[in-house]
Amino acid sequence: MMNVILDYLLSLPSDIIFADISFTIMLIATVYFLTKYAKWKWLWSWITSTDHKKIGIMYLFVSFLFFIRAGIEALLIRMQLAFPNNEFWVFQGERFNQLTSTHGTVMIFLVATPLLIGLMNVIVPLQIGARDVAFPFMNSLSLWLFISGGILINASFVAGGSPNAGWTTYAPLASKEFTPGPGNSYYPIGLQVAGLGTIMGGINFIVTIIKMRAPGMRFMRMPLSTWSMFITSILIVYAFSALAVALLLLTFERLFGTVILSASEGNPLIWQHLFWIFGHPEVYIIALPAFGIFSDVISVFSKRKLFGYPSMVFAIILIGFLGFMVWVHHMFTVGLNTNITIFFALTTMLIAVPTGIKIFNWLFTMRGGRIRFDTPMLYALGFIFTFVIGGVTGVMLGTVPADYQYHDSYFVVAHLHYVIIGATIFGVFSGVYYWWPKMFGKKLNETLGKWNFWTFGIGFHITFFPMHVMGLMGMPRRVFTYPEGDGLGFLNFISTCGAFMMGIGVLFFMINIYITTRYTKKRVLNDPWFSRGRTLEWTIPSPPPAYNFARLPEVKSREPLWDAYERGNKNINFIGEYEDIHLPNSTSLPFFMGIGFLIASFGFVFEIWPVALSGMLIVFLMMSIRSFQQKNGIHLPKEKVRVQDMRGED
Amino acid sequence: MTFRYALFVIVIISASGCSNIAVLNPKGSEAQSELNLLYLSLALMSIVLLVVFTLFTRFLMKYRELPGQENDFPTQVNGNKKLEITWVVIPIAILTILAVPTFATTYQLDNKTEIVREPLEINVTAQQYKWKFHYPEHDITLENEVKLPVDRPVVFTLHSKDVIHSFWLPQLGGKKDVLPNQVNKLTLTPLETGVYDGKCAELCGANHALMTFDTTVIEQEAFNQWTRVADIQED
């Protein structure tokens, strides 16, 4: 028996053995440390938590793990491409396609989106003066569906092969005829599970923002972060529904042999349309919250009111709306009717207008202010610099005939990384540095933060700027090799160096977290940013109590805290008496539903129906338990709230 | 310092040869009109970049918080209607300047197939990792290479046998997808003789990177000669 297992293991390619070994070591280490420091109970309290702040932190943590994994994939890709005709390890042909496909899929679906949802979870209730989200149970379920879909896509590498038809997974390459292995089944099934969670999250935040704002927090008084996350939630509900349909079609195509996306009886372009009807709004789903974060950060660190607040809100809404009308610009070379192409080129160019409004409003927010260069602000400034370049190449891509040249070349790779890293990843870094004190009560180390920003930022430009030129040299995207003598080798080598520099930047970030958590003793006050915060989250202790607001805040303007400071007060006024506070029960059901979905998904991927069925049974069992449960939450007595609140004010 | 470094990099890149940069060195009329749009959009966008970066650097230098200002409350403004209207109107103007030639060229390029006179017809069949070129007029078939006469429009009729590919000859013109369920046409007009790289631009499987072809553009006379010889050899 041992011999059989050993033989099987030795028959695996070296990269999978390596992945298996490192995974086993990490698992053992985690179990060891959890046991050694007796943290299992602590872990369980997090897993079963329905507190939006804890769920947000878990979202951030898990997506950061995925970020590291997909980042390592990026480094492997860059190593294979460092030299012409290179043969690095096993990453040629098939394996290279697996690398690029999972890098893209993980980064978009399991890093960019959930990182922002994590920040949304932490911030939105605090900014609107609410005690939790509208549906705490559903919130936890969203998290566990995301984790379970994420595990599925991440495990594919060692269990049967990863998706290998690109992150866009175009049919008919993704159909069983051309990629028979389980790899491309992981993609639709894993994303379906994660996507369900995302849709629930979207609904949750729409309801939260509409129904749970504090007294006086009118729509036109909401901070820009909340506004952008509100619009994003609406986009999520519409866009991810389109994705769900597309994924369902692909799943049916692969598992049950339908022919809707096939070339012979069906039409593979159906997939492209559905995918991009989701895919382009997705760009704004991950960009808009970042815009919101930057609006808050730039305003706080310039000590100026946001310039042109109404036009900023209007621009977000317009971008969200137009975002649904530009999807065909991903398909200009497909051979559609010219009139259609022209229409979508026009809408694509139009979207530059609201984006321009935002850029200039940010610039003029800084004018006349007192600009400070703390790490959140550095990331915001880096964003303006980077995103303008990305936006400009976006307009260039919108000029159809020129796009015939750029399309599917490294020019597009450069553009999309300028936009997504420039907005989303910079935005998340900025937001994490900005709200870290609120989440954990300690400020991240500024020196390391600056090292983190400069290495990551400069590395980013060294990596991706040359890619514009590579694209114009005629290098198509998703190629694992290129011939010598085109001058491509030099640029690719520079790009690879830059990628490693970005990696060092991320290491600085991790070191920063470790050092801050381990060695910083100083706990921060309500408002750690030189007492010039503007919005509600800085009026409560850091980290906030489970119920956030002991008494409800009184909102009379857009920036209540700043106004209080200007009047010489230390904090805003809270209204009303202390009252018993209702808190949701913690629950393990979402966790087990996630496990149910995970088992079912493995069953579907490998088409072992009993496994799929038993997984779904677990899910339905949990749902029925939930239906008959009589847990209506717990009430925190007002006396306790009052005592805690008084202690917080010292 | 940074500026000098940037300048150095730009010089190195341009010295290492714009001639290497296929798209900037077109050898066909379609590639030329696409390049013109690239330059137009780049020029317009440079204006945008210049304005933004100037304001950006100026504001950052001028409005830094100086020591001693930490506890200030700078005056707060809500906005400025005139300024905000300016940065709606000017971008729209810039986009209009860009949009008109864009749309004109798009119609021109997309409809070229119907307009060109006496084009050379070539049927292109893409199949995982190889290109087949069939000249119906001469009944010649080539694999992974294609010969074209200079100064004569060529209409490529594109079709795929399996998955989606994309036909790209950067120096002669932009790409067109090769679909299994639909026939696409692409017109290219080579203006100079030479050998140009052709490639597949849409991920089509394991050896997508190796799915390339050589394009040789030769004088019309030489081309006619070649068709006669090749036709005889094939029989």
PDB file of N, CA, C and O in Angstrom, chain A residues 54-86:
ATOM      1  N   LYS A  54     -15.339  41.508  12.097  1.00  0.00           N
ATOM      2  CA  LYS A  54     -14.559  40.267  12.042  1.00  0.00           C
ATOM      3  C   LYS A  54     -14.692  39.613  10.680  1.00  0.00           C
ATOM      4  O   LYS A  54     -13.711  39.099  10.125  1.00  0.00           O
ATOM      5  N   ILE A  55     -15.894  39.629  10.111  1.00  0.00           N
ATOM      6  CA  ILE A  55     -16.069  39.037   8.782  1.00  0.00           C
ATOM      7  C   ILE A  55     -15.224  39.797   7.768  1.00  0.00           C
ATOM      8  O   ILE A  55     -14.548  39.204   6.924  1.00  0.00           O
ATOM      9  N   GLY A  56     -15.214  41.109   7.891  1.00  0.00           N
ATOM     10  CA  GLY A  56     -14.399  41.922   6.992  1.00  0.00           C
ATOM     11  C   GLY A  56     -12.930  41.562   7.118  1.00  0.00           C
ATOM     12  O   GLY A  56     -12.224  41.408   6.114  1.00  0.00           O
ATOM     13  N   ILE A  57     -12.454  41.413   8.349  1.00  0.00           N
ATOM     14  CA  ILE A  57     -11.039  41.084   8.552  1.00  0.00           C
ATOM     15  C   ILE A  57     -10.727  39.704   7.974  1.00  0.00           C
ATOM     16  O   ILE A  57      -9.681  39.497   7.354  1.00  0.00           O
ATOM     17  N   MET A  58     -11.670  38.758   8.148  1.00  0.00           N
ATOM     18  CA  MET A  58     -11.433  37.423   7.572  1.00  0.00           C
ATOM     19  C   MET A  58     -11.388  37.492   6.046  1.00  0.00           C
ATOM     20  O   MET A  58     -10.576  36.831   5.408  1.00  0.00           O
ATOM     21  N   TYR A  59     -12.296  38.297   5.466  1.00  0.00           N
ATOM     22  CA  TYR A  59     -12.258  38.501   4.012  1.00  0.00           C
ATOM     23  C   TYR A  59     -10.874  38.998   3.597  1.00  0.00           C
ATOM     24  O   TYR A  59     -10.251  38.483   2.666  1.00  0.00           O
ATOM     25  N   LEU A  60     -10.395  40.014   4.316  1.00  0.00           N
ATOM     26  CA  LEU A  60      -9.099  40.599   3.961  1.00  0.00           C
ATOM     27  C   LEU A  60      -7.989  39.565   4.098  1.00  0.00           C
ATOM     28  O   LEU A  60      -7.122  39.437   3.242  1.00  0.00           O
ATOM     29  N   PHE A  61      -8.027  38.811   5.201  1.00  0.00           N
ATOM     30  CA  PHE A  61      -6.955  37.842   5.460  1.00  0.00           C
ATOM     31  C   PHE A  61      -6.925  36.758   4.385  1.00  0.00           C
ATOM     32  O   PHE A  61      -5.875  36.472   3.800  1.00  0.00           O
ATOM     33  N   VAL A  62      -8.095  36.158   4.122  1.00  0.00           N
ATOM     34  CA  VAL A  62      -8.117  35.053   3.152  1.00  0.00           C
ATOM     35  C   VAL A  62      -7.751  35.556   1.766  1.00  0.00           C
ATOM     36  O   VAL A  62      -6.968  34.923   1.051  1.00  0.00           O
ATOM     37  N   SER A  63      -8.278  36.728   1.378  1.00  0.00           N
ATOM     38  CA  SER A  63      -7.915  37.185   0.031  1.00  0.00           C
ATOM     39  C   SER A  63      -6.451  37.569  -0.033  1.00  0.00           C
ATOM     40  O   SER A  63      -5.847  37.465  -1.091  1.00  0.00           O
ATOM     41  N   PHE A  64      -5.878  37.975   1.095  1.00  0.00           N
ATOM     42  CA  PHE A  64      -4.437  38.256   1.070  1.00  0.00           C
ATOM     43  C   PHE A  64      -3.644  36.970   0.837  1.00  0.00           C
ATOM     44  O   PHE A  64      -2.657  36.964   0.105  1.00  0.00           O
ATOM     45  N   LEU A  65      -4.088  35.875   1.454  1.00  0.00           N
ATOM     46  CA  LEU A  65      -3.427  34.583   1.191  1.00  0.00           C
ATOM     47  C   LEU A  65      -3.492  34.256  -0.304  1.00  0.00           C
ATOM     48  O   LEU A  65      -2.502  33.843  -0.912  1.00  0.00           O
ATOM     49  N   PHE A  66      -4.678  34.450  -0.895  1.00  0.00           N
ATOM     50  CA  PHE A  66      -4.824  34.181  -2.323  1.00  0.00           C
ATOM     51  C   PHE A  66      -3.935  35.125  -3.135  1.00  0.00           C
ATOM     52  O   PHE A  66      -3.397  34.764  -4.174  1.00  0.00           O
ATOM     53  N   PHE A  67      -3.806  36.354  -2.646  1.00  0.00           N
ATOM     54  CA  PHE A  67      -2.973  37.355  -3.318  1.00  0.00           C
ATOM     55  C   PHE A  67      -1.522  36.851  -3.374  1.00  0.00           C
ATOM     56  O   PHE A  67      -0.859  36.951  -4.405  1.00  0.00           O
ATOM     57  N   ILE A  68      -1.059  36.292  -2.267  1.00  0.00           N
ATOM     58  CA  ILE A  68       0.316  35.771  -2.243  1.00  0.00           C
ATOM     59  C   ILE A  68       0.449  34.631  -3.236  1.00  0.00           C
ATOM     60  O   ILE A  68       1.404  34.562  -4.005  1.00  0.00           O
ATOM     61  N   ARG A  69      -0.540  33.738  -3.235  1.00  0.00           N
ATOM     62  CA  ARG A  69      -0.464  32.597  -4.132  1.00  0.00           C
ATOM     63  C   ARG A  69      -0.434  33.063  -5.590  1.00  0.00           C
ATOM     64  O   ARG A  69       0.444  32.665  -6.359  1.00  0.00           O
ATOM     65  N   ALA A  70      -1.354  33.927  -5.955  1.00  0.00           N
ATOM     66  CA  ALA A  70      -1.399  34.380  -7.350  1.00  0.00           C
ATOM     67  C   ALA A  70      -0.202  35.261  -7.667  1.00  0.00           C
ATOM     68  O   ALA A  70       0.239  35.328  -8.812  1.00  0.00           O
ATOM     69  N   GLY A  71       0.344  35.915  -6.648  1.00  0.00           N
ATOM     70  CA  GLY A  71       1.546  36.711  -6.848  1.00  0.00           C
ATOM     71  C   GLY A  71       2.738  35.823  -7.165  1.00  0.00           C
ATOM     72  O   GLY A  71       3.557  36.136  -8.030  1.00  0.00           O
ATOM     73  N   ILE A  72       2.831  34.686  -6.453  1.00  0.00           N
ATOM     74  CA  ILE A  72       3.910  33.732  -6.745  1.00  0.00           C
ATOM     75  C   ILE A  72       3.758  33.225  -8.169  1.00  0.00           C
ATOM     76  O   ILE A  72       4.741  33.082  -8.903  1.00  0.00           O
ATOM     77  N   GLU A  73       2.508  32.996  -8.578  1.00  0.00           N
ATOM     78  CA  GLU A  73       2.288  32.576  -9.971  1.00  0.00           C
ATOM     79  C   GLU A  73       2.793  33.636 -10.935  1.00  0.00           C
ATOM     80  O   GLU A  73       3.408  33.310 -11.958  1.00  0.00           O
ATOM     81  N   ALA A  74       2.545  34.903 -10.592  1.00  0.00           N
ATOM     82  CA  ALA A  74       3.021  35.982 -11.465  1.00  0.00           C
ATOM     83  C   ALA A  74       4.542  35.918 -11.581  1.00  0.00           C
ATOM     84  O   ALA A  74       5.097  36.089 -12.671  1.00  0.00           O
ATOM     85  N   LEU A  75       5.214  35.641 -10.451  1.00  0.00           N
ATOM     86  CA  LEU A  75       6.681  35.559 -10.504  1.00  0.00           C
ATOM     87  C   LEU A  75       7.124  34.390 -11.372  1.00  0.00           C
ATOM     88  O   LEU A  75       8.092  34.502 -12.130  1.00  0.00           O
ATOM     89  N   LEU A  76       6.415  33.257 -11.271  1.00  0.00           N
ATOM     90  CA  LEU A  76       6.763  32.109 -12.117  1.00  0.00           C
ATOM     91  C   LEU A  76       6.577  32.469 -13.594  1.00  0.00           C
ATOM     92  O   LEU A  76       7.407  32.129 -14.439  1.00  0.00           O
ATOM     93  N   ILE A  77       5.467  33.167 -13.891  1.00  0.00           N
ATOM     94  CA  ILE A  77       5.228  33.589 -15.276  1.00  0.00           C
ATOM     95  C   ILE A  77       6.378  34.467 -15.753  1.00  0.00           C
ATOM     96  O   ILE A  77       6.944  34.268 -16.822  1.00  0.00           O
ATOM     97  N   ARG A  78       6.761  35.420 -14.908  1.00  0.00           N
ATOM     98  CA  ARG A  78       7.828  36.337 -15.303  1.00  0.00           C
ATOM     99  C   ARG A  78       9.163  35.608 -15.452  1.00  0.00           C
ATOM    100  O   ARG A  78       9.995  35.988 -16.262  1.00  0.00           O
ATOM    101  N   MET A  79       9.373  34.558 -14.644  1.00  0.00           N
ATOM    102  CA  MET A  79      10.635  33.826 -14.777  1.00  0.00           C
ATOM    103  C   MET A  79      10.690  33.063 -16.091  1.00  0.00           C
ATOM    104  O   MET A  79      11.713  33.042 -16.759  1.00  0.00           O
ATOM    105  N   GLN A  80       9.547  32.468 -16.459  1.00  0.00           N
ATOM    106  CA  GLN A  80       9.520  31.762 -17.743  1.00  0.00           C
ATOM    107  C   GLN A  80       9.746  32.742 -18.890  1.00  0.00           C
ATOM    108  O   GLN A  80      10.359  32.404 -19.895  1.00  0.00           O
ATOM    109  N   LEU A  81       9.271  33.977 -18.733  1.00  0.00           N
ATOM    110  CA  LEU A  81       9.355  34.930 -19.839  1.00  0.00           C
ATOM    111  C   LEU A  81      10.596  35.827 -19.773  1.00  0.00           C
ATOM    112  O   LEU A  81      10.763  36.721 -20.599  1.00  0.00           O
ATOM    113  N   ALA A  82      11.475  35.572 -18.797  1.00  0.00           N
ATOM    114  CA  ALA A  82      12.608  36.486 -18.604  1.00  0.00           C
ATOM    115  C   ALA A  82      13.534  36.531 -19.816  1.00  0.00           C
ATOM    116  O   ALA A  82      14.111  37.556 -20.128  1.00  0.00           O
ATOM    117  N   PHE A  83      13.702  35.390 -20.481  1.00  0.00           N
ATOM    118  CA  PHE A  83      14.616  35.341 -21.626  1.00  0.00           C
ATOM    119  C   PHE A  83      13.895  34.758 -22.835  1.00  0.00           C
ATOM    120  O   PHE A  83      12.950  33.994 -22.681  1.00  0.00           O
ATOM    121  N   PRO A  84      14.373  35.065 -24.039  1.00  0.00           N
ATOM    122  CA  PRO A  84      13.790  34.443 -25.230  1.00  0.00           C
ATOM    123  C   PRO A  84      14.041  32.935 -25.224  1.00  0.00           C
ATOM    124  O   PRO A  84      15.082  32.482 -24.708  1.00  0.00           O
ATOM    125  N   ASN A  85      13.122  32.166 -25.727  1.00  0.00           N
ATOM    126  CA  ASN A  85      13.243  30.697 -25.815  1.00  0.00           C
ATOM    127  C   ASN A  85      13.620  30.055 -24.486  1.00  0.00           C
ATOM    128  O   ASN A  85      14.366  29.091 -24.438  1.00  0.00           O
ATOM    129  N   ASN A  86      13.114  30.615 -23.409  1.00  0.00           N
ATOM    130  CA  ASN A  86      13.489  30.128 -22.080  1.00  0.00           C
ATOM    131  C   ASN A  86      12.730  28.846 -21.741  1.00  0.00           C
ATOM    132  O   ASN A  86      11.620  28.626 -22.210  1.00  0.00           O
TER     133      ASN A  86
END
